[in-house]
Amino acid sequence: MGNQAEGSALNGELDLSQVDALVEPYLDKQGVVIPVLQKIQEHYGYLPRPALERAARRLRIPLSRLYGVATFYAQFKMMPRGRNIIRVCKGTACHIQGGSKIAERIEEILKIKVNETTPDMKFTLEEVACIGACALAPVMMINDEPHGRLTPDKIKKILASYE
Amino acid sequence: MSAVKLTIDGMPVEVAPGTTILEAARKLEIDIPTFCHDPELTRNGACRMCVVEVEKARALVASCCTPVAPDMVVHTDSERVRTARQTILRLILANHPLECITCEKTGDCRLQDYCYRYGVSESGFQGETKDLPLDDTNPFFIRDMNKCILCGICVGKCQEINGAGAIDFTRRGFVTNVSPPFGDPIENSSCVFCGMCVDVCPVGALVPKAGVGKGRPWEIEKVKTICPYCGTGCSVYLHVKDGKIIGASPDAESPVNRGHLCAKGRFGWDFVHSEERLTRPLIRRNGVFVEAGWDEALDLVASRLKESIARYGPDAFMGLSSAKTSNEDNYLFQKLVRHLGTNNVDHCARL
Amino acid sequence: MYEKHLMICGATGCLSSNSGKVKEALEAELARRGIKEKYRLVMAGCVGFCEVGPIIVIYPDEVFYCRLKPGDMAELVEKHLIGGEVVERLLYTSPDVEVPGRFYDTIPFYRKQVFNVLRNSGIIDPEIIDEYIMRGGYRAFSRALKMERPQICDEVKRAGLRGRGGAGFPTGMKWEFTMIAPGEKKYVVCNADEGDPGAFMDRSILEGDPHAVIEGMLICGRAIGADEGYIYCRAEYPLAIKRLRIAIAQAEEYGLLGENILASGFNFHLNIKEGAGAFVCGEETALLASIEGKRGMPRPRPPFPAVSGLFGKPTCINNVETFANIPLILREGGVEEFASIGTESSKGTKVFALAGKIRNTGLCEVPMGITIREVIFDVGGGVQGDREFKAVQAGGPSGGCIPAELLDLPIDYDSLTKAGAIMGSGGLVVMDDRTCMVDLARYFLSFTQKESCGKCIPCREGTKRMLEILERICDGSGEPADLDTLESLAFSIKDSALCGLGQTCPNPILSTIRYFRHEYEEHINEQFCRAGVCKALFQYYIDPETCIGCTRCARVCPVSAISGEKKEVHAIDQSLCTRCGSCVEVCPKNSIQITRVRRKADVSS
Ligand SMILES: Cc1cc2nc3c(=O)[nH]c(=O)nc-3n(C[C@H](O)[C@H](O)[C@H](O)COP(=O)(O)O)c2cc1C
Ligand code: SF4
Ligand code: SF4
Ligand code: SF4
Ligand code: FES
Ligand code: FES
């Protein structure tokens, strides 16, 4: 989450000039909406409204379409996210092996629900459908690190190891 | 290419290749229910209300977007079809406020009509329902997305026909909605208030504000006329109740506007019954407008015109007519002006 | 020249069990001893046996080391690489082998497998095109370049290959339709969206052998007359995307992609599109909409993509595994060889992802027609902890469960469909007596309900209502009429939904009702969940006969619901217990058992 500083900044302080540069390679091309949104999110950590507005103008695509696409796909986030992203696997293998208990315990400990961020911006809790580590179910990822063969009582210790 | 022969409800029919089952059925005057079909828009197939049974097909097919095939045998009202349609209606009702008693759309609502036709009086399901805020801050129409059945026609009109791109689908699954970006009120979006979306909504999700509480569809007389606002000459139906205009809708048959209107023709009728409207001539006397008789006013105009022409010649004045008047009136007006000796005559093609 | 090749599994499964650290430790050890140059370390593709990862296979010695830890590396280097002696301790051991398994042929997991699609995975370095070419790669493509287009389609048809993405449509026919569709511009699209949660076959193929997929797409492009292709890959598969990018760049460099390929006049360009997280984008028309930059909402067919697909042009869409099979078929004599495996209507092999309560989780490739029992018990090693097999879910959220009575069903498209499941993409999730079938149906519905694109009414509203009914049943407030409501709703949705998602999402409900109706009835009529999953419908109690008072359960309970002195029988305070199950996991004597909820009335009587 290298762009956290920008991500949590108020919209007014966003450096929007970046948007033009991000959009530039996609001007006058077909099927660009999703890659453009991916680039904007990569840069800001989420999709800030002013950035979408600017991109819509540059691309000459209605803002409603960008917004419609952004809210359709699970990857796109409309709000700034925490420093650490917890993704609990909701895949079948993990479910069978008790994955929901893992999510419940995290919710209890952090006092947030799925898709929420702790007030100190330390953690965001999300769900993911199978990361392909089913052999180690139940699984969660924190940032890019997978944690497998979880049980609810292991959670506290794992969370404590993140800043 | 040669015509395609098929059988619908036991009746043979021949249609051009590429015709949909729905169109073929309509040719036989079979009325298949539809919510999301609009001949002007890309084939959609969202509501599934129009499903029919095609022999040998695995599942039911949406007649509005399935082309006919040679020797197809179609049943539009079999038990299986009726069951599917009833299920769809029950699913809609489970997530639709049953406010028919006060709903503006009552009497002109396809959801009501079809529930009546298929004998569906309640949903039978219990569970979560939509709870979305009402958008009624603009002067023209009310958007109550709790009533929306997500047929998507309004989105199609706004994106494909008007091009304003004010609304689109948002999110997905059960929480899918139709909304301006970021859930803003429609007046803060790129909406141009053409009202196309309002005209096509099959249910009461989009209703014009002007008519609220003023009359039921069956009490309204629709008077066909030409929109007086501009020179395009769109054909429009005025909705009249007790001698008052309480709304307007476009004429789908008109070759001029083919069912479209702009914001003015669609919503701009309040002036007709406005209190402030001038109904008698006013003459300024000592800096104040004072009501006068028609003869007096016309005499004044004629004498002042004569005076000016005598003093400065006919090119010293010009005639400017209004787009709100008819062609005939405008014809006569230019005749008059030219008769008075000048070609200085124009017409405001805008309001 | 290297003395030995060490293939370290670098696929997601093994990476999650820390194969990266193992590789670092190995490198450090080799460097420390100054013998780095003698050995070639490859982060290779998946060898399937994720359960025992991290895995290193050493060639040419043919030794399979597993369950490795960074700390094992010093010994491995010392004994094996320098001393030339096999480290017994790190070989595969399990109750199902008498002596530690040294190589594939001695490990039961691999015995019934046939490696066709996975022929290169784990054996070559997926980031080096030469290794693919050395194993016969791109030969089928150059053969196809010399063939007439209809001839290529014909060979695919004769081989009997059916789509591996789920529906099992004959691939050769699809190619032919796209070939004859009028149009100058055509596209080839590879569906690598692999949405079934609990399946990872396509990911492993892309990570382990990306060129096989590229070669399959090239052959398809040549057959249908396309000059451009797209691979639509889930963004959740970053490694697969990286390997694909490398593979495409290398193929371009070798003149296998681009203009005038191998001086044949054939042009083909390949693009990668990253998905953005929507299961429905696996559906072909939604996938095309997504590539076009729209919301991934399916559209009605016809027109089929073969006639009007990507950007309105004729488009052939196939699954990753389908394409990976193509080079095998198009090589000299490939048709006969391919068709010799499998059953009358289902030819070749199929890759399955084994997960859930199965001992050997991982990936396997088996011939079509093998029975489910063989896959689960012979390859998969049976149920974890030797518990009772209850059912296996085939085909994920679109599929159905197959109960113990049907274990001898052969795996082919038609038998599975008849049993109420589907082949699907190849996820097999095994369930034991601790899996609740009502909860399973509820789980799949909560998935499809969330993933419904929201376009059509039966799916958008219907999945929600079915889910609510299932939730009520799992909550103890189900009613006897609910089962009929569920079934009739399910049939209507199957019959009227727009796309495959809606049409198949009732399958998990219908198949669990079909085979496990008694579990539903128990939930509804007796308010009891025998599997101990639905929290409102069971209680834990500690069996006083077997409890040894070790206090472990009391220590782990997050709400302090368990009391008891050391070495004395413990007890659970039902008013505090949240049924999180933590205590069950730690009890060494299996003393914590499931019982019916005792109602107040029972207590007073
Ligand atoms: C909801 C839904 C999800 C699907 N997901 C996938 C998928 O993840 N991967 C895939 O290859 N096919 C998927 N399919 C099947 C595709 O629509 C299509 O049939 C397939 O890609 C065709 O390739 P094949 O003939 O090689 O199997 C899905 C279908 C549906 C209805
Ligand atoms: S009134 Fe016209 S511009 Fe406004 S949302 Fe409706 S269709 Fe779009
Ligand atoms: S507002 Fe009306 S026209 Fe628009 S999607 Fe909803 S029901 Fe259809
Ligand atoms: S069946 Fe579901 S996913 Fe498919 S089009 Fe309908 S709403 Fe969308
Ligand atoms: S189901 Fe969780 S990693 Fe696959
Ligand atoms: S009218 Fe055919 S699907 Fe809606």
mmCIF file with all atom_site columns, N, CA and C in Angstrom, chain B residues 44-46 48 59-60 65 67 80 87 91-92 94-95 125-128 149-150 169-174 176, chain C residues 277-278 295 300 302 449-458 460-461 464-465 468 472 489 492 495-498:
data_model
loop_
_atom_site.group_PDB
_atom_site.id
_atom_site.type_symbol
_atom_site.label_atom_id
_atom_site.label_alt_id
_atom_site.label_comp_id
_atom_site.label_asym_id
_atom_site.label_entity_id
_atom_site.label_seq_id
_atom_site.pdbx_PDB_ins_code
_atom_site.Cartn_x
_atom_site.Cartn_y
_atom_site.Cartn_z
_atom_site.occupancy
_atom_site.B_iso_or_equiv
_atom_site.pdbx_formal_charge
_atom_site.auth_seq_id
_atom_site.auth_comp_id
_atom_site.auth_asym_id
_atom_site.auth_atom_id
_atom_site.pdbx_PDB_model_num
ATOM 1   N N  . ASN B 1 44  ? -32.486 -6.901  -24.995 1.00 0.00 ? 44  ASN B N  1
ATOM 2   C CA . ASN B 1 44  ? -32.100 -6.837  -23.597 1.00 0.00 ? 44  ASN B CA 1
ATOM 3   C C  . ASN B 1 44  ? -32.321 -8.166  -22.881 1.00 0.00 ? 44  ASN B C  1
ATOM 4   N N  . GLY B 1 45  ? -33.549 -8.641  -22.891 1.00 0.00 ? 45  GLY B N  1
ATOM 5   C CA . GLY B 1 45  ? -33.827 -9.951  -22.295 1.00 0.00 ? 45  GLY B CA 1
ATOM 6   C C  . GLY B 1 45  ? -33.688 -10.000 -20.795 1.00 0.00 ? 45  GLY B C  1
ATOM 7   N N  . ALA B 1 46  ? -34.016 -8.910  -20.106 1.00 0.00 ? 46  ALA B N  1
ATOM 8   C CA . ALA B 1 46  ? -33.756 -8.854  -18.677 1.00 0.00 ? 46  ALA B CA 1
ATOM 9   C C  . ALA B 1 46  ? -34.925 -9.337  -17.825 1.00 0.00 ? 46  ALA B C  1
ATOM 10  N N  . ARG B 1 48  ? -37.593 -11.358 -18.401 1.00 0.00 ? 48  ARG B N  1
ATOM 11  C CA . ARG B 1 48  ? -38.010 -12.757 -18.608 1.00 0.00 ? 48  ARG B CA 1
ATOM 12  C C  . ARG B 1 48  ? -39.520 -12.937 -18.559 1.00 0.00 ? 48  ARG B C  1
ATOM 13  N N  . ALA B 1 59  ? -34.767 -24.993 -22.047 1.00 0.00 ? 59  ALA B N  1
ATOM 14  C CA . ALA B 1 59  ? -35.452 -24.115 -21.099 1.00 0.00 ? 59  ALA B CA 1
ATOM 15  C C  . ALA B 1 59  ? -36.397 -23.208 -21.875 1.00 0.00 ? 59  ALA B C  1
ATOM 16  N N  . LEU B 1 60  ? -37.158 -22.420 -21.150 1.00 0.00 ? 60  LEU B N  1
ATOM 17  C CA . LEU B 1 60  ? -38.013 -21.437 -21.812 1.00 0.00 ? 60  LEU B CA 1
ATOM 18  C C  . LEU B 1 60  ? -37.117 -20.395 -22.481 1.00 0.00 ? 60  LEU B C  1
ATOM 19  N N  . CYS B 1 65  ? -36.247 -11.561 -27.638 1.00 0.00 ? 65  CYS B N  1
ATOM 20  C CA . CYS B 1 65  ? -34.930 -11.493 -28.260 1.00 0.00 ? 65  CYS B CA 1
ATOM 21  C C  . CYS B 1 65  ? -34.513 -12.803 -28.920 1.00 0.00 ? 65  CYS B C  1
ATOM 22  N N  . PRO B 1 67  ? -34.801 -15.031 -32.194 1.00 0.00 ? 67  PRO B N  1
ATOM 23  C CA . PRO B 1 67  ? -35.301 -15.012 -33.563 1.00 0.00 ? 67  PRO B CA 1
ATOM 24  C C  . PRO B 1 67  ? -36.028 -16.313 -33.896 1.00 0.00 ? 67  PRO B C  1
ATOM 25  N N  . ARG B 1 80  ? -46.467 -24.338 -18.189 1.00 0.00 ? 80  ARG B N  1
ATOM 26  C CA . ARG B 1 80  ? -45.093 -24.051 -17.799 1.00 0.00 ? 80  ARG B CA 1
ATOM 27  C C  . ARG B 1 80  ? -44.800 -22.553 -17.928 1.00 0.00 ? 80  ARG B C  1
ATOM 28  N N  . THR B 1 87  ? -44.266 -16.812 -11.242 1.00 0.00 ? 87  THR B N  1
ATOM 29  C CA . THR B 1 87  ? -43.129 -16.736 -10.321 1.00 0.00 ? 87  THR B CA 1
ATOM 30  C C  . THR B 1 87  ? -42.430 -15.386 -10.449 1.00 0.00 ? 87  THR B C  1
ATOM 31  N N  . LEU B 1 91  ? -42.027 -12.677 -7.561  1.00 0.00 ? 91  LEU B N  1
ATOM 32  C CA . LEU B 1 91  ? -40.712 -12.191 -7.143  1.00 0.00 ? 91  LEU B CA 1
ATOM 33  C C  . LEU B 1 91  ? -40.644 -10.671 -7.209  1.00 0.00 ? 91  LEU B C  1
ATOM 34  N N  . ILE B 1 92  ? -41.291 -10.082 -8.193  1.00 0.00 ? 92  ILE B N  1
ATOM 35  C CA . ILE B 1 92  ? -41.295 -8.617  -8.251  1.00 0.00 ? 92  ILE B CA 1
ATOM 36  C C  . ILE B 1 92  ? -42.071 -8.064  -7.052  1.00 0.00 ? 92  ILE B C  1
ATOM 37  N N  . ALA B 1 94  ? -42.520 -9.238  -4.225  1.00 0.00 ? 94  ALA B N  1
ATOM 38  C CA . ALA B 1 94  ? -41.822 -9.407  -2.948  1.00 0.00 ? 94  ALA B CA 1
ATOM 39  C C  . ALA B 1 94  ? -40.902 -8.242  -2.656  1.00 0.00 ? 94  ALA B C  1
ATOM 40  N N  . ASN B 1 95  ? -40.580 -7.465  -3.686  1.00 0.00 ? 95  ASN B N  1
ATOM 41  C CA . ASN B 1 95  ? -39.624 -6.384  -3.495  1.00 0.00 ? 95  ASN B CA 1
ATOM 42  C C  . ASN B 1 95  ? -40.158 -5.105  -4.138  1.00 0.00 ? 95  ASN B C  1
ATOM 43  N N  . PHE B 1 125 ? -43.682 -14.416 -0.543  1.00 0.00 ? 125 PHE B N  1
ATOM 44  C CA . PHE B 1 125 ? -42.334 -14.490 0.029   1.00 0.00 ? 125 PHE B CA 1
ATOM 45  C C  . PHE B 1 125 ? -42.202 -13.406 1.082   1.00 0.00 ? 125 PHE B C  1
ATOM 46  N N  . GLN B 1 126 ? -41.360 -13.682 2.060   1.00 0.00 ? 126 GLN B N  1
ATOM 47  C CA . GLN B 1 126 ? -41.089 -12.604 3.007   1.00 0.00 ? 126 GLN B CA 1
ATOM 48  C C  . GLN B 1 126 ? -39.586 -12.457 3.071   1.00 0.00 ? 126 GLN B C  1
ATOM 49  N N  . GLY B 1 127 ? -39.162 -11.228 3.170   1.00 0.00 ? 127 GLY B N  1
ATOM 50  C CA . GLY B 1 127 ? -37.728 -11.012 3.247   1.00 0.00 ? 127 GLY B CA 1
ATOM 51  C C  . GLY B 1 127 ? -37.394 -9.562  3.040   1.00 0.00 ? 127 GLY B C  1
ATOM 52  N N  . GLU B 1 128 ? -36.105 -9.362  2.790   1.00 0.00 ? 128 GLU B N  1
ATOM 53  C CA . GLU B 1 128 ? -35.602 -8.009  2.657   1.00 0.00 ? 128 GLU B CA 1
ATOM 54  C C  . GLU B 1 128 ? -36.236 -7.303  1.454   1.00 0.00 ? 128 GLU B C  1
ATOM 55  N N  . ILE B 1 149 ? -38.341 -1.938  -11.290 1.00 0.00 ? 149 ILE B N  1
ATOM 56  C CA . ILE B 1 149 ? -38.186 -3.371  -11.489 1.00 0.00 ? 149 ILE B CA 1
ATOM 57  C C  . ILE B 1 149 ? -36.934 -3.678  -12.324 1.00 0.00 ? 149 ILE B C  1
ATOM 58  N N  . LEU B 1 150 ? -36.112 -2.671  -12.556 1.00 0.00 ? 150 LEU B N  1
ATOM 59  C CA . LEU B 1 150 ? -34.830 -2.806  -13.248 1.00 0.00 ? 150 LEU B CA 1
ATOM 60  C C  . LEU B 1 150 ? -34.957 -3.367  -14.661 1.00 0.00 ? 150 LEU B C  1
ATOM 61  N N  . PHE B 1 169 ? -26.920 1.458   -14.595 1.00 0.00 ? 169 PHE B N  1
ATOM 62  C CA . PHE B 1 169 ? -27.024 0.498   -13.503 1.00 0.00 ? 169 PHE B CA 1
ATOM 63  C C  . PHE B 1 169 ? -25.857 0.715   -12.552 1.00 0.00 ? 169 PHE B C  1
ATOM 64  N N  . THR B 1 170 ? -26.112 0.468   -11.267 1.00 0.00 ? 170 THR B N  1
ATOM 65  C CA . THR B 1 170 ? -25.017 0.505   -10.311 1.00 0.00 ? 170 THR B CA 1
ATOM 66  C C  . THR B 1 170 ? -25.043 -0.779  -9.490  1.00 0.00 ? 170 THR B C  1
ATOM 67  N N  . ARG B 1 171 ? -23.917 -1.125  -8.927  1.00 0.00 ? 171 ARG B N  1
ATOM 68  C CA . ARG B 1 171 ? -23.738 -2.336  -8.134  1.00 0.00 ? 171 ARG B CA 1
ATOM 69  C C  . ARG B 1 171 ? -24.242 -3.573  -8.889  1.00 0.00 ? 171 ARG B C  1
ATOM 70  N N  . ARG B 1 172 ? -24.497 -4.649  -8.173  1.00 0.00 ? 172 ARG B N  1
ATOM 71  C CA . ARG B 1 172 ? -24.975 -5.848  -8.864  1.00 0.00 ? 172 ARG B CA 1
ATOM 72  C C  . ARG B 1 172 ? -25.780 -6.714  -7.908  1.00 0.00 ? 172 ARG B C  1
ATOM 73  N N  . GLY B 1 173 ? -26.332 -7.786  -8.446  1.00 0.00 ? 173 GLY B N  1
ATOM 74  C CA . GLY B 1 173 ? -27.121 -8.708  -7.641  1.00 0.00 ? 173 GLY B CA 1
ATOM 75  C C  . GLY B 1 173 ? -28.362 -8.031  -7.095  1.00 0.00 ? 173 GLY B C  1
ATOM 76  N N  . PHE B 1 174 ? -28.764 -8.440  -5.911  1.00 0.00 ? 174 PHE B N  1
ATOM 77  C CA . PHE B 1 174 ? -29.994 -7.952  -5.306  1.00 0.00 ? 174 PHE B CA 1
ATOM 78  C C  . PHE B 1 174 ? -29.974 -6.437  -5.092  1.00 0.00 ? 174 PHE B C  1
ATOM 79  N N  . THR B 1 176 ? -28.646 -4.222  -7.052  1.00 0.00 ? 176 THR B N  1
ATOM 80  C CA . THR B 1 176 ? -28.537 -3.464  -8.308  1.00 0.00 ? 176 THR B CA 1
ATOM 81  C C  . THR B 1 176 ? -29.546 -2.323  -8.289  1.00 0.00 ? 176 THR B C  1
ATOM 82  N N  . GLY C 2 277 ? -12.939 -9.147  -10.766 1.00 0.00 ? 277 GLY C N  1
ATOM 83  C CA . GLY C 2 277 ? -13.656 -9.719  -9.629  1.00 0.00 ? 277 GLY C CA 1
ATOM 84  C C  . GLY C 2 277 ? -15.148 -9.797  -9.838  1.00 0.00 ? 277 GLY C C  1
ATOM 85  N N  . ALA C 2 278 ? -15.584 -10.702 -10.709 1.00 0.00 ? 278 ALA C N  1
ATOM 86  C CA . ALA C 2 278 ? -17.012 -10.966 -10.875 1.00 0.00 ? 278 ALA C CA 1
ATOM 87  C C  . ALA C 2 278 ? -17.130 -12.367 -11.456 1.00 0.00 ? 278 ALA C C  1
ATOM 88  N N  . ARG C 2 295 ? -20.086 -3.297  -17.828 1.00 0.00 ? 295 ARG C N  1
ATOM 89  C CA . ARG C 2 295 ? -20.502 -4.133  -16.723 1.00 0.00 ? 295 ARG C CA 1
ATOM 90  C C  . ARG C 2 295 ? -20.644 -5.551  -17.268 1.00 0.00 ? 295 ARG C C  1
ATOM 91  N N  . PRO C 2 300 ? -28.600 -11.986 -24.188 1.00 0.00 ? 300 PRO C N  1
ATOM 92  C CA . PRO C 2 300 ? -29.241 -13.195 -24.729 1.00 0.00 ? 300 PRO C CA 1
ATOM 93  C C  . PRO C 2 300 ? -28.491 -13.734 -25.945 1.00 0.00 ? 300 PRO C C  1
ATOM 94  N N  . PRO C 2 302 ? -29.274 -16.598 -29.210 1.00 0.00 ? 302 PRO C N  1
ATOM 95  C CA . PRO C 2 302 ? -28.428 -16.005 -30.232 1.00 0.00 ? 302 PRO C CA 1
ATOM 96  C C  . PRO C 2 302 ? -28.546 -14.486 -30.264 1.00 0.00 ? 302 PRO C C  1
ATOM 97  N N  . GLN C 2 449 ? -25.973 -15.548 -5.051  1.00 0.00 ? 449 GLN C N  1
ATOM 98  C CA . GLN C 2 449 ? -26.787 -14.354 -4.836  1.00 0.00 ? 449 GLN C CA 1
ATOM 99  C C  . GLN C 2 449 ? -25.910 -13.104 -4.903  1.00 0.00 ? 449 GLN C C  1
ATOM 100 N N  . LYS C 2 450 ? -24.726 -13.204 -4.325  1.00 0.00 ? 450 LYS C N  1
ATOM 101 C CA . LYS C 2 450 ? -23.818 -12.062 -4.360  1.00 0.00 ? 450 LYS C CA 1
ATOM 102 C C  . LYS C 2 450 ? -23.261 -11.844 -5.764  1.00 0.00 ? 450 LYS C C  1
ATOM 103 N N  . GLU C 2 451 ? -23.108 -12.917 -6.505  1.00 0.00 ? 451 GLU C N  1
ATOM 104 C CA . GLU C 2 451 ? -22.462 -12.817 -7.808  1.00 0.00 ? 451 GLU C CA 1
ATOM 105 C C  . GLU C 2 451 ? -23.450 -12.637 -8.964  1.00 0.00 ? 451 GLU C C  1
ATOM 106 N N  . SER C 2 452 ? -24.735 -12.743 -8.687  1.00 0.00 ? 452 SER C N  1
ATOM 107 C CA . SER C 2 452 ? -25.721 -12.506 -9.742  1.00 0.00 ? 452 SER C CA 1
ATOM 108 C C  . SER C 2 452 ? -25.467 -11.122 -10.314 1.00 0.00 ? 452 SER C C  1
ATOM 109 N N  . CYS C 2 453 ? -25.552 -11.011 -11.636 1.00 0.00 ? 453 CYS C N  1
ATOM 110 C CA . CYS C 2 453 ? -25.247 -9.706  -12.216 1.00 0.00 ? 453 CYS C CA 1
ATOM 111 C C  . CYS C 2 453 ? -26.377 -8.725  -11.949 1.00 0.00 ? 453 CYS C C  1
ATOM 112 N N  . GLY C 2 454 ? -27.543 -9.243  -11.580 1.00 0.00 ? 454 GLY C N  1
ATOM 113 C CA . GLY C 2 454 ? -28.646 -8.343  -11.250 1.00 0.00 ? 454 GLY C CA 1
ATOM 114 C C  . GLY C 2 454 ? -29.502 -7.968  -12.436 1.00 0.00 ? 454 GLY C C  1
ATOM 115 N N  . LYS C 2 455 ? -29.230 -8.577  -13.577 1.00 0.00 ? 455 LYS C N  1
ATOM 116 C CA . LYS C 2 455 ? -29.967 -8.163  -14.768 1.00 0.00 ? 455 LYS C CA 1
ATOM 117 C C  . LYS C 2 455 ? -31.374 -8.761  -14.811 1.00 0.00 ? 455 LYS C C  1
ATOM 118 N N  . CYS C 2 456 ? -31.453 -10.079 -14.669 1.00 0.00 ? 456 CYS C N  1
ATOM 119 C CA . CYS C 2 456 ? -32.775 -10.662 -14.878 1.00 0.00 ? 456 CYS C CA 1
ATOM 120 C C  . CYS C 2 456 ? -33.472 -10.983 -13.559 1.00 0.00 ? 456 CYS C C  1
ATOM 121 N N  . ILE C 2 457 ? -34.786 -10.909 -13.606 1.00 0.00 ? 457 ILE C N  1
ATOM 122 C CA . ILE C 2 457 ? -35.573 -10.991 -12.372 1.00 0.00 ? 457 ILE C CA 1
ATOM 123 C C  . ILE C 2 457 ? -35.485 -12.358 -11.684 1.00 0.00 ? 457 ILE C C  1
ATOM 124 N N  . PRO C 2 458 ? -35.618 -13.474 -12.421 1.00 0.00 ? 458 PRO C N  1
ATOM 125 C CA . PRO C 2 458 ? -35.595 -14.763 -11.713 1.00 0.00 ? 458 PRO C CA 1
ATOM 126 C C  . PRO C 2 458 ? -34.323 -14.928 -10.882 1.00 0.00 ? 458 PRO C C  1
ATOM 127 N N  . ARG C 2 460 ? -31.927 -12.441 -9.978  1.00 0.00 ? 460 ARG C N  1
ATOM 128 C CA . ARG C 2 460 ? -31.663 -11.373 -9.011  1.00 0.00 ? 460 ARG C CA 1
ATOM 129 C C  . ARG C 2 460 ? -32.569 -11.483 -7.781  1.00 0.00 ? 460 ARG C C  1
ATOM 130 N N  . GLU C 2 461 ? -33.851 -11.652 -8.030  1.00 0.00 ? 461 GLU C N  1
ATOM 131 C CA . GLU C 2 461 ? -34.789 -11.701 -6.905  1.00 0.00 ? 461 GLU C CA 1
ATOM 132 C C  . GLU C 2 461 ? -34.920 -13.123 -6.372  1.00 0.00 ? 461 GLU C C  1
ATOM 133 N N  . LYS C 2 464 ? -32.169 -14.435 -4.007  1.00 0.00 ? 464 LYS C N  1
ATOM 134 C CA . LYS C 2 464 ? -32.320 -13.795 -2.702  1.00 0.00 ? 464 LYS C CA 1
ATOM 135 C C  . LYS C 2 464 ? -33.386 -14.520 -1.872  1.00 0.00 ? 464 LYS C C  1
ATOM 136 N N  . ARG C 2 465 ? -34.508 -14.811 -2.496  1.00 0.00 ? 465 ARG C N  1
ATOM 137 C CA . ARG C 2 465 ? -35.596 -15.454 -1.737  1.00 0.00 ? 465 ARG C CA 1
ATOM 138 C C  . ARG C 2 465 ? -35.220 -16.883 -1.362  1.00 0.00 ? 465 ARG C C  1
ATOM 139 N N  . GLU C 2 468 ? -32.935 -16.636 1.531   1.00 0.00 ? 468 GLU C N  1
ATOM 140 C CA . GLU C 2 468 ? -33.620 -16.286 2.782   1.00 0.00 ? 468 GLU C CA 1
ATOM 141 C C  . GLU C 2 468 ? -34.327 -17.505 3.388   1.00 0.00 ? 468 GLU C C  1
ATOM 142 N N  . ARG C 2 472 ? -33.435 -19.193 6.965   1.00 0.00 ? 472 ARG C N  1
ATOM 143 C CA . ARG C 2 472 ? -34.416 -19.447 8.024   1.00 0.00 ? 472 ARG C CA 1
ATOM 144 C C  . ARG C 2 472 ? -34.340 -20.903 8.489   1.00 0.00 ? 472 ARG C C  1
ATOM 145 N N  . LEU C 2 489 ? -39.669 -22.856 -6.725  1.00 0.00 ? 489 LEU C N  1
ATOM 146 C CA . LEU C 2 489 ? -38.936 -21.655 -7.098  1.00 0.00 ? 489 LEU C CA 1
ATOM 147 C C  . LEU C 2 489 ? -37.704 -22.043 -7.916  1.00 0.00 ? 489 LEU C C  1
ATOM 148 N N  . SER C 2 492 ? -38.632 -22.926 -11.499 1.00 0.00 ? 492 SER C N  1
ATOM 149 C CA . SER C 2 492 ? -38.964 -21.756 -12.316 1.00 0.00 ? 492 SER C CA 1
ATOM 150 C C  . SER C 2 492 ? -37.728 -20.965 -12.683 1.00 0.00 ? 492 SER C C  1
ATOM 151 N N  . ASP C 2 495 ? -35.761 -22.554 -15.334 1.00 0.00 ? 495 ASP C N  1
ATOM 152 C CA . ASP C 2 495 ? -36.457 -22.529 -16.607 1.00 0.00 ? 495 ASP C CA 1
ATOM 153 C C  . ASP C 2 495 ? -36.453 -21.148 -17.250 1.00 0.00 ? 495 ASP C C  1
ATOM 154 N N  . SER C 2 496 ? -36.307 -20.110 -16.458 1.00 0.00 ? 496 SER C N  1
ATOM 155 C CA . SER C 2 496 ? -36.540 -18.794 -17.046 1.00 0.00 ? 496 SER C CA 1
ATOM 156 C C  . SER C 2 496 ? -35.381 -17.802 -16.941 1.00 0.00 ? 496 SER C C  1
ATOM 157 N N  . ALA C 2 497 ? -34.303 -18.134 -16.223 1.00 0.00 ? 497 ALA C N  1
ATOM 158 C CA . ALA C 2 497 ? -33.220 -17.160 -16.087 1.00 0.00 ? 497 ALA C CA 1
ATOM 159 C C  . ALA C 2 497 ? -32.512 -16.954 -17.423 1.00 0.00 ? 497 ALA C C  1
ATOM 160 N N  . LEU C 2 498 ? -31.848 -15.816 -17.515 1.00 0.00 ? 498 LEU C N  1
ATOM 161 C CA . LEU C 2 498 ? -31.219 -15.450 -18.789 1.00 0.00 ? 498 LEU C CA 1
ATOM 162 C C  . LEU C 2 498 ? -29.957 -16.255 -19.071 1.00 0.00 ? 498 LEU C C  1
#
